[in-house]
Amino acid sequence: MKYSITCLSFNFSTNHKTMQTDQLASSQEFIRALKAPKDPPRPGGIRKIDLARQAWELETLFIPSKAEVIVEWVLQSLLANGTAQGTESGILDGKSWKLLADIIGTCPNPNLNSLPTWLNGVINRVAVWPLFTRLLRALGTVPGSDQGLDGLRVVTSVARVLLPPAALKANCDTVASCFWEVLAMFATRHDEETLLSAVDLSDSIVSTFESSFGHYSNKKKIAITLVDHHLDSWLRQSETRHSENAFLTEFRHRLFDVGSSIIFTPEHTRSIFQHSDTHPVLLATASSPRIFTVYVSALRTHKLSVFLDQNSSAGNLVKRIRGAARELFARSVAEREWSVVAQLTQSAEELQVVDDEWASNLGALVESAVQALDNKSTVERERIGVNVCSTLACILRLNFDIVEPFTERLLSGLCDAPPTVRAQAGMVFRLLLDYHSKARTLPSLLPQLASAGSREFYHATCVGPVFDPTFVARLRRSVAAFVTPGQILPCTQHLLSDLASHLRAVQDTPEPPRKKRRTSSGDKRDDEYQAVHVALASRLVVDVLSSLPVKTLKPDLFEQLRVCVDEFDAGVLSETISMLLNVPHLSWGNQLVLAAALRIRYALRQSRCPVQSRHVPKGDVAAEETSMLQMVQDASVSGELVTEIVRVLTQGQRTKEHICGVWGAALARIHSDAENQQDSSWNGSLAHTENHVWFPLWVLLLDRQLRIIESNLSAEQLKAILNLFVVMGRTADSGYGVTSAGLFDRTVALAQFWEMSNIRKTLNDKIVHDTSSLDEVDLHKALKAFRKGKASKHTGSHDVAISMYRIAALAPPDYLDRSAKAALLSRALCADVLATSSKDRAAVRVVLRQLSSGGTVALPEEYVRYLLDPQLQAIRESPSSPQDADDVLSTMTTSFRVYSRLAKEAGTPDEIVAVLRAVETLQLFDLPYWDDPNAVISIRATLSLLNTILETWGTKSTLPDQIHALVVKILQQIYNRVEQTKQVVTDLLIESARTLHLCEQWLNSDGTKNSHRARRFLRTLVSQNSVASEALLRLLTQEIQNADEDVRLLIAAFTLNAQSRDNGNDIPQGAEQSFGEACRRISAEQHGALTNEIETLLLEPETNQTYRVATIRMASLGIRFAPEGTSKARRRTTTAVLHALAQLPQLAMFQEACAIFVALYTWLAHSASI
């Protein structure tokens, strides 16, 4: 590119007269200046590089081979000055590189056959590769050195022209020196900005080096150089760098792969194999696990070059490769760094190199893994747990027999896995379960699972992977599907016999001295371990018994099974319950055992249990139930036991009075604990007396007994439950724990909750009653205080009333009665103003949207103006989700429709005029509001207001004067914003332009509309490297319809939308809908032009696969949404597109798009036949 002399910018301070004296007069003067020993050639003159710039740009200065002379001088100058270190290095001179880029940029595309002759001569005389080697060395050591080089863009443009032909002149050692500097720079520099700017340059160097290395005869020499001098730099490319730019990570992977191709050439791979015990590359596997994969792959690729002895049959080669992999694996995992072990084990699995010879190595790993899981340090288990479980999962898939001897210890170690490890631990449990299920050996696993829970931390076990709902459901399915008829009876007998022996041991153990709030983390007594085992085994037994496939049993075997269950229920189970109910003060362990016994009794007496017990209690049942009811009221009884007591006491046919009495005691206990304990979260354990008793009861209430309380509890008890709902529904989430708010939200969202008439009536009455305090609030005074920045005197005194909106927001509107709806709607405005949290405010606005969506109720214009004012909204927390903002917008739009209808039909425009005046005064489309995130809702609401006015009056009607004057002022503000050219194009700007296009007849007296805004936005988006949105497609559709815009812009916008997708099939549904709607709305002629252009694109070659998929999708949409009157053209285009699809390469990413199009074609053919 040529620049005029007046546009030059010299980096010196001199006046105009001096500049005139430094103008070059002749070519001889220029040559003498370049050959001068000093720089600048004359004292006080300009530098040689500036003279070279002048000579290049002065067309009147004739120098034979001017480009050749200047380029050679600049290159030699850079090479001569590049020996200095640090910032003094002349090789970083930006002016020199810019001049080179400008001159070499005039060369044609860097094709080796089309380079100018003079450039070949320069490359022959100048050492190009050492120049770039020194440049990279300087970049790697001087901070910010890329800034003077325009982010290395000019250097990259020079490199792309010079390096490929220079590589033909230089030997591979010289080219490799430059590659070593690339490795060093990406190993030592940590500032992402510099590295990102160097990626393109480095990529050119790496590509050229790969080509040179591929033709080099002495590849082993380069490999030895890398191993001896640059091994550390190469290994660092494989290190995991969290939060690093993905582009940099991808390039580092490429550098590692190129280094691998250097090291693992056939001859060097043989050398590595022969010295595998001592070779530094293989010794580094423990720190860089990717070497394992590369090494094994190289052995397979070069097996005939590596194994040169006579015994080279295919089977023997495979065995030797697996042996070499095993030896490297064993050395690399010796230190038991579990992150490395996990990666290597996974690689061994993927490479399929594990055979029977690996058994001892993998067995040692499993033993180490079990020992690591037995570590009592939670911090250590959290650090290594995920990798240990990943290793075990791989070994289980490779060879289950290796893990089987350690199953019991393994289960025991994983039961109380820390929260961060539970997902991976669950995977190990699933693999164990799946193997035993397919092998039909579940009866051997179930007792091990039942005994795996004898752990110190029972509370962690209860929420561990064994009792994860997903695993429990999988276990039930496996028992139902894979336990054979011959295994059912022995399996049940084994489980019940084992459980009976532990229950008898508890009966024979004397009650220990009672300690206050005793837990398992206190004295580690044998009876407590026994109790933990019983508690956990009971849970598993219940799941197994309720899932047994008894329908496959013959009648005699089924009778034996029932007898076994009856004997267990009538014998040791009933004896244990009776004994423990007669103990005055139950210890912690005995509470666990009694809860377990009651859990089993409840399961055996359920009607849906496959082996329902036929035992009829013969003792004093009433006395037992009285004792249980007293335990419910005892504050020292654990939540687990109270929960099981309530389940048993409400099971079967019970009177209403009995159920009311049981739940009355339970609710009193819940209420007491809820008042005394402020934390409303729970870790999921049912074991410790320290846990809130009301949480287990709450789970029971919400999951199992809604129907029971609906049918039997009194109105006062229902009201007490709902009061607890409100109190507990205001807590925050608690990490891995369960919260009352979460339980409550889940329950209220259930349809069955709202289908219970008694609960619903009580709740509606409560809503009306609890929100009545808001009637005391004056909205005008509350807003006035809010605008002044003062807290209303009512703030904080209506939290209960506002919390009712959290419940109402979860309720289906049809289930709220008329009085509740009226109360919520009339009091919502005050609740919104007084709400102190974003969640409460969001709930209020959800209720407002739901109850005002009918379009007949308008909110007071004073409240609407409050919602429109960004300054007032900025005081509050930002909306917690996009849905919250949409709720506000929907509420305001509903009011706008009512205001507009009243203004047109009743002639009362006061409300809409007040809102328009407020919007015009705010000037939302000017700075600073336009760039303020808090103003986005207000701007969107303004656009909605204008669209509503347009919808009400129509495009051909005349607006009333009051409304028209304000609308014109607002449109003028939008016009000023839209017509600014130097601004970022956003969806909000495009939507503003779309609204302006629709309403422009009110702004322009002659009714003309400005067009081509969409074209300008599209051009700006391309320059910003941004993605076109559905909003732009909609604007384009309007301009194509009304302003005769070029229909091909739809293709450009849709393709730009797809450019950010890795797969063209991931195009957003909204973009496809907008494109289809555009096809439907344009004329038949325009649609014909569009489909012809798409057909042409399909027939042309295209290297970008994402664009190709987007073109196929456009073809499908264009034919599917064709306007009326295009049936013949549609059939012709369909046939043409099918021919085009047949020419496409058979790539996976094309298949989905092609399948959609073929399905469309089939549908069209079927429609035509009908």
PDB file of N, CA and C in Angstrom, residues 136-192:
ATOM      1  N   LEU A 136      12.492 -14.003  18.067  1.00  0.00           N
ATOM      2  CA  LEU A 136      11.742 -14.775  19.058  1.00  0.00           C
ATOM      3  C   LEU A 136      12.454 -14.799  20.395  1.00  0.00           C
ATOM      4  N   ARG A 137      13.790 -14.866  20.374  1.00  0.00           N
ATOM      5  CA  ARG A 137      14.545 -14.842  21.630  1.00  0.00           C
ATOM      6  C   ARG A 137      14.316 -13.522  22.361  1.00  0.00           C
ATOM      7  N   ALA A 138      14.288 -12.433  21.593  1.00  0.00           N
ATOM      8  CA  ALA A 138      14.035 -11.124  22.213  1.00  0.00           C
ATOM      9  C   ALA A 138      12.610 -11.041  22.745  1.00  0.00           C
ATOM     10  N   LEU A 139      11.657 -11.570  21.994  1.00  0.00           N
ATOM     11  CA  LEU A 139      10.270 -11.549  22.450  1.00  0.00           C
ATOM     12  C   LEU A 139      10.108 -12.340  23.738  1.00  0.00           C
ATOM     13  N   GLY A 140      10.867 -13.406  23.877  1.00  0.00           N
ATOM     14  CA  GLY A 140      10.750 -14.242  25.066  1.00  0.00           C
ATOM     15  C   GLY A 140      11.370 -13.647  26.301  1.00  0.00           C
ATOM     16  N   THR A 141      12.214 -12.614  26.136  1.00  0.00           N
ATOM     17  CA  THR A 141      12.930 -12.068  27.294  1.00  0.00           C
ATOM     18  C   THR A 141      12.565 -10.625  27.613  1.00  0.00           C
ATOM     19  N   VAL A 142      12.019  -9.884  26.648  1.00  0.00           N
ATOM     20  CA  VAL A 142      11.731  -8.459  26.867  1.00  0.00           C
ATOM     21  C   VAL A 142      10.234  -8.285  27.085  1.00  0.00           C
ATOM     22  N   PRO A 143       9.794  -7.850  28.269  1.00  0.00           N
ATOM     23  CA  PRO A 143       8.355  -7.640  28.511  1.00  0.00           C
ATOM     24  C   PRO A 143       7.794  -6.553  27.592  1.00  0.00           C
ATOM     25  N   GLY A 144       6.598  -6.815  27.040  1.00  0.00           N
ATOM     26  CA  GLY A 144       5.914  -5.830  26.212  1.00  0.00           C
ATOM     27  C   GLY A 144       6.597  -5.538  24.902  1.00  0.00           C
ATOM     28  N   SER A 145       7.499  -6.419  24.466  1.00  0.00           N
ATOM     29  CA  SER A 145       8.257  -6.153  23.246  1.00  0.00           C
ATOM     30  C   SER A 145       7.401  -6.222  22.005  1.00  0.00           C
ATOM     31  N   ASP A 146       6.211  -6.849  22.098  1.00  0.00           N
ATOM     32  CA  ASP A 146       5.364  -6.966  20.917  1.00  0.00           C
ATOM     33  C   ASP A 146       4.565  -5.710  20.631  1.00  0.00           C
ATOM     34  N   GLN A 147       4.534  -4.762  21.584  1.00  0.00           N
ATOM     35  CA  GLN A 147       3.692  -3.580  21.398  1.00  0.00           C
ATOM     36  C   GLN A 147       4.194  -2.706  20.260  1.00  0.00           C
ATOM     37  N   GLY A 148       5.515  -2.529  20.155  1.00  0.00           N
ATOM     38  CA  GLY A 148       6.050  -1.701  19.087  1.00  0.00           C
ATOM     39  C   GLY A 148       5.948  -2.348  17.726  1.00  0.00           C
ATOM     40  N   LEU A 149       5.562  -3.631  17.702  1.00  0.00           N
ATOM     41  CA  LEU A 149       5.456  -4.352  16.439  1.00  0.00           C
ATOM     42  C   LEU A 149       3.996  -4.540  16.040  1.00  0.00           C
ATOM     43  N   ASP A 150       3.132  -3.676  16.554  1.00  0.00           N
ATOM     44  CA  ASP A 150       1.708  -3.739  16.214  1.00  0.00           C
ATOM     45  C   ASP A 150       1.151  -5.123  16.498  1.00  0.00           C
ATOM     46  N   GLY A 151       1.466  -5.601  17.730  1.00  0.00           N
ATOM     47  CA  GLY A 151       0.971  -6.918  18.114  1.00  0.00           C
ATOM     48  C   GLY A 151       1.503  -8.045  17.251  1.00  0.00           C
ATOM     49  N   LEU A 152       2.682  -7.870  16.650  1.00  0.00           N
ATOM     50  CA  LEU A 152       3.351  -8.872  15.813  1.00  0.00           C
ATOM     51  C   LEU A 152       2.621  -9.145  14.500  1.00  0.00           C
ATOM     52  N   ARG A 153       1.590  -8.358  14.196  1.00  0.00           N
ATOM     53  CA  ARG A 153       0.879  -8.592  12.935  1.00  0.00           C
ATOM     54  C   ARG A 153       1.787  -8.330  11.731  1.00  0.00           C
ATOM     55  N   VAL A 154       2.584  -7.227  11.788  1.00  0.00           N
ATOM     56  CA  VAL A 154       3.454  -6.927  10.647  1.00  0.00           C
ATOM     57  C   VAL A 154       4.547  -7.976  10.505  1.00  0.00           C
ATOM     58  N   VAL A 155       5.068  -8.473  11.624  1.00  0.00           N
ATOM     59  CA  VAL A 155       6.103  -9.506  11.569  1.00  0.00           C
ATOM     60  C   VAL A 155       5.524 -10.788  10.967  1.00  0.00           C
ATOM     61  N   THR A 156       4.312 -11.119  11.358  1.00  0.00           N
ATOM     62  CA  THR A 156       3.676 -12.332  10.836  1.00  0.00           C
ATOM     63  C   THR A 156       3.479 -12.253   9.332  1.00  0.00           C
ATOM     64  N   SER A 157       3.048 -11.075   8.862  1.00  0.00           N
ATOM     65  CA  SER A 157       2.839 -10.926   7.414  1.00  0.00           C
ATOM     66  C   SER A 157       4.147 -11.076   6.648  1.00  0.00           C
ATOM     67  N   VAL A 158       5.253 -10.603   7.229  1.00  0.00           N
ATOM     68  CA  VAL A 158       6.560 -10.773   6.593  1.00  0.00           C
ATOM     69  C   VAL A 158       6.975 -12.239   6.633  1.00  0.00           C
ATOM     70  N   ALA A 159       6.761 -12.887   7.765  1.00  0.00           N
ATOM     71  CA  ALA A 159       7.186 -14.277   7.930  1.00  0.00           C
ATOM     72  C   ALA A 159       6.478 -15.202   6.945  1.00  0.00           C
ATOM     73  N   ARG A 160       5.208 -14.954   6.696  1.00  0.00           N
ATOM     74  CA  ARG A 160       4.457 -15.828   5.793  1.00  0.00           C
ATOM     75  C   ARG A 160       4.999 -15.792   4.370  1.00  0.00           C
ATOM     76  N   VAL A 161       5.640 -14.686   4.006  1.00  0.00           N
ATOM     77  CA  VAL A 161       6.221 -14.588   2.666  1.00  0.00           C
ATOM     78  C   VAL A 161       7.649 -15.117   2.634  1.00  0.00           C
ATOM     79  N   LEU A 162       8.446 -14.780   3.648  1.00  0.00           N
ATOM     80  CA  LEU A 162       9.879 -15.075   3.595  1.00  0.00           C
ATOM     81  C   LEU A 162      10.228 -16.486   4.059  1.00  0.00           C
ATOM     82  N   LEU A 163       9.540 -17.007   5.067  1.00  0.00           N
ATOM     83  CA  LEU A 163      10.007 -18.247   5.685  1.00  0.00           C
ATOM     84  C   LEU A 163       9.908 -19.466   4.782  1.00  0.00           C
ATOM     85  N   PRO A 164       8.804 -19.699   4.081  1.00  0.00           N
ATOM     86  CA  PRO A 164       8.755 -20.928   3.251  1.00  0.00           C
ATOM     87  C   PRO A 164       9.873 -21.000   2.217  1.00  0.00           C
ATOM     88  N   PRO A 165      10.119 -19.945   1.400  1.00  0.00           N
ATOM     89  CA  PRO A 165      11.227 -20.078   0.445  1.00  0.00           C
ATOM     90  C   PRO A 165      12.592 -20.103   1.143  1.00  0.00           C
ATOM     91  N   ALA A 166      12.707 -19.409   2.292  1.00  0.00           N
ATOM     92  CA  ALA A 166      13.984 -19.423   3.005  1.00  0.00           C
ATOM     93  C   ALA A 166      14.285 -20.801   3.575  1.00  0.00           C
ATOM     94  N   ALA A 167      13.231 -21.561   3.903  1.00  0.00           N
ATOM     95  CA  ALA A 167      13.438 -22.907   4.444  1.00  0.00           C
ATOM     96  C   ALA A 167      14.059 -23.826   3.399  1.00  0.00           C
ATOM     97  N   LEU A 168      13.823 -23.552   2.115  1.00  0.00           N
ATOM     98  CA  LEU A 168      14.416 -24.367   1.057  1.00  0.00           C
ATOM     99  C   LEU A 168      15.907 -24.125   0.933  1.00  0.00           C
ATOM    100  N   LYS A 169      16.335 -22.933   1.350  1.00  0.00           N
ATOM    101  CA  LYS A 169      17.758 -22.579   1.254  1.00  0.00           C
ATOM    102  C   LYS A 169      18.531 -22.993   2.505  1.00  0.00           C
ATOM    103  N   ALA A 170      17.831 -23.053   3.653  1.00  0.00           N
ATOM    104  CA  ALA A 170      18.496 -23.336   4.931  1.00  0.00           C
ATOM    105  C   ALA A 170      18.396 -24.826   5.246  1.00  0.00           C
ATOM    106  N   ASN A 171      19.347 -25.327   6.046  1.00  0.00           N
ATOM    107  CA  ASN A 171      19.230 -26.715   6.483  1.00  0.00           C
ATOM    108  C   ASN A 171      18.266 -26.803   7.655  1.00  0.00           C
ATOM    109  N   CYS A 172      17.850 -28.003   7.974  1.00  0.00           N
ATOM    110  CA  CYS A 172      16.805 -28.202   8.996  1.00  0.00           C
ATOM    111  C   CYS A 172      17.294 -27.776  10.377  1.00  0.00           C
ATOM    112  N   ASP A 173      18.594 -27.856  10.654  1.00  0.00           N
ATOM    113  CA  ASP A 173      19.106 -27.428  11.957  1.00  0.00           C
ATOM    114  C   ASP A 173      18.828 -25.950  12.187  1.00  0.00           C
ATOM    115  N   THR A 174      18.985 -25.148  11.134  1.00  0.00           N
ATOM    116  CA  THR A 174      18.738 -23.710  11.257  1.00  0.00           C
ATOM    117  C   THR A 174      17.261 -23.436  11.503  1.00  0.00           C
ATOM    118  N   VAL A 175      16.417 -24.131  10.761  1.00  0.00           N
ATOM    119  CA  VAL A 175      14.970 -23.962  10.953  1.00  0.00           C
ATOM    120  C   VAL A 175      14.577 -24.431  12.349  1.00  0.00           C
ATOM    121  N   ALA A 176      15.171 -25.538  12.801  1.00  0.00           N
ATOM    122  CA  ALA A 176      14.854 -26.072  14.129  1.00  0.00           C
ATOM    123  C   ALA A 176      15.228 -25.083  15.223  1.00  0.00           C
ATOM    124  N   SER A 177      16.304 -24.302  15.029  1.00  0.00           N
ATOM    125  CA  SER A 177      16.691 -23.319  16.043  1.00  0.00           C
ATOM    126  C   SER A 177      15.563 -22.326  16.296  1.00  0.00           C
ATOM    127  N   CYS A 178      14.875 -21.966  15.235  1.00  0.00           N
ATOM    128  CA  CYS A 178      13.734 -21.056  15.390  1.00  0.00           C
ATOM    129  C   CYS A 178      12.596 -21.754  16.135  1.00  0.00           C
ATOM    130  N   PHE A 179      12.395 -23.019  15.826  1.00  0.00           N
ATOM    131  CA  PHE A 179      11.351 -23.780  16.523  1.00  0.00           C
ATOM    132  C   PHE A 179      11.675 -23.917  18.010  1.00  0.00           C
ATOM    133  N   TRP A 180      12.966 -24.095  18.343  1.00  0.00           N
ATOM    134  CA  TRP A 180      13.317 -24.187  19.770  1.00  0.00           C
ATOM    135  C   TRP A 180      12.946 -22.894  20.503  1.00  0.00           C
ATOM    136  N   GLU A 181      13.105 -21.748  19.837  1.00  0.00           N
ATOM    137  CA  GLU A 181      12.760 -20.474  20.475  1.00  0.00           C
ATOM    138  C   GLU A 181      11.256 -20.359  20.694  1.00  0.00           C
ATOM    139  N   VAL A 182      10.467 -20.915  19.769  1.00  0.00           N
ATOM    140  CA  VAL A 182       9.012 -20.940  19.969  1.00  0.00           C
ATOM    141  C   VAL A 182       8.681 -21.756  21.209  1.00  0.00           C
ATOM    142  N   LEU A 183       9.294 -22.929  21.324  1.00  0.00           N
ATOM    143  CA  LEU A 183       9.063 -23.759  22.514  1.00  0.00           C
ATOM    144  C   LEU A 183       9.443 -23.015  23.785  1.00  0.00           C
ATOM    145  N   ALA A 184      10.607 -22.354  23.755  1.00  0.00           N
ATOM    146  CA  ALA A 184      11.074 -21.652  24.954  1.00  0.00           C
ATOM    147  C   ALA A 184      10.144 -20.514  25.322  1.00  0.00           C
ATOM    148  N   MET A 185       9.684 -19.766  24.337  1.00  0.00           N
ATOM    149  CA  MET A 185       8.811 -18.625  24.630  1.00  0.00           C
ATOM    150  C   MET A 185       7.507 -19.099  25.267  1.00  0.00           C
ATOM    151  N   PHE A 186       6.899 -20.158  24.739  1.00  0.00           N
ATOM    152  CA  PHE A 186       5.632 -20.632  25.295  1.00  0.00           C
ATOM    153  C   PHE A 186       5.826 -21.416  26.589  1.00  0.00           C
ATOM    154  N   ALA A 187       7.064 -21.731  26.917  1.00  0.00           N
ATOM    155  CA  ALA A 187       7.333 -22.394  28.194  1.00  0.00           C
ATOM    156  C   ALA A 187       7.618 -21.397  29.307  1.00  0.00           C
ATOM    157  N   THR A 188       8.214 -20.241  28.956  1.00  0.00           N
ATOM    158  CA  THR A 188       8.655 -19.295  29.994  1.00  0.00           C
ATOM    159  C   THR A 188       7.743 -18.089  30.139  1.00  0.00           C
ATOM    160  N   ARG A 189       7.139 -17.620  29.042  1.00  0.00           N
ATOM    161  CA  ARG A 189       6.263 -16.444  29.136  1.00  0.00           C
ATOM    162  C   ARG A 189       4.905 -16.859  29.682  1.00  0.00           C
ATOM    163  N   HIS A 190       4.349 -16.028  30.573  1.00  0.00           N
ATOM    164  CA  HIS A 190       3.065 -16.361  31.196  1.00  0.00           C
ATOM    165  C   HIS A 190       1.990 -15.310  30.934  1.00  0.00           C
ATOM    166  N   ASP A 191       2.350 -14.191  30.297  1.00  0.00           N
ATOM    167  CA  ASP A 191       1.335 -13.183  30.003  1.00  0.00           C
ATOM    168  C   ASP A 191       0.605 -13.571  28.719  1.00  0.00           C
ATOM    169  N   GLU A 192      -0.676 -13.829  28.860  1.00  0.00           N
ATOM    170  CA  GLU A 192      -1.463 -14.353  27.754  1.00  0.00           C
ATOM    171  C   GLU A 192      -1.518 -13.390  26.579  1.00  0.00           C
TER     172      GLU A 192
END
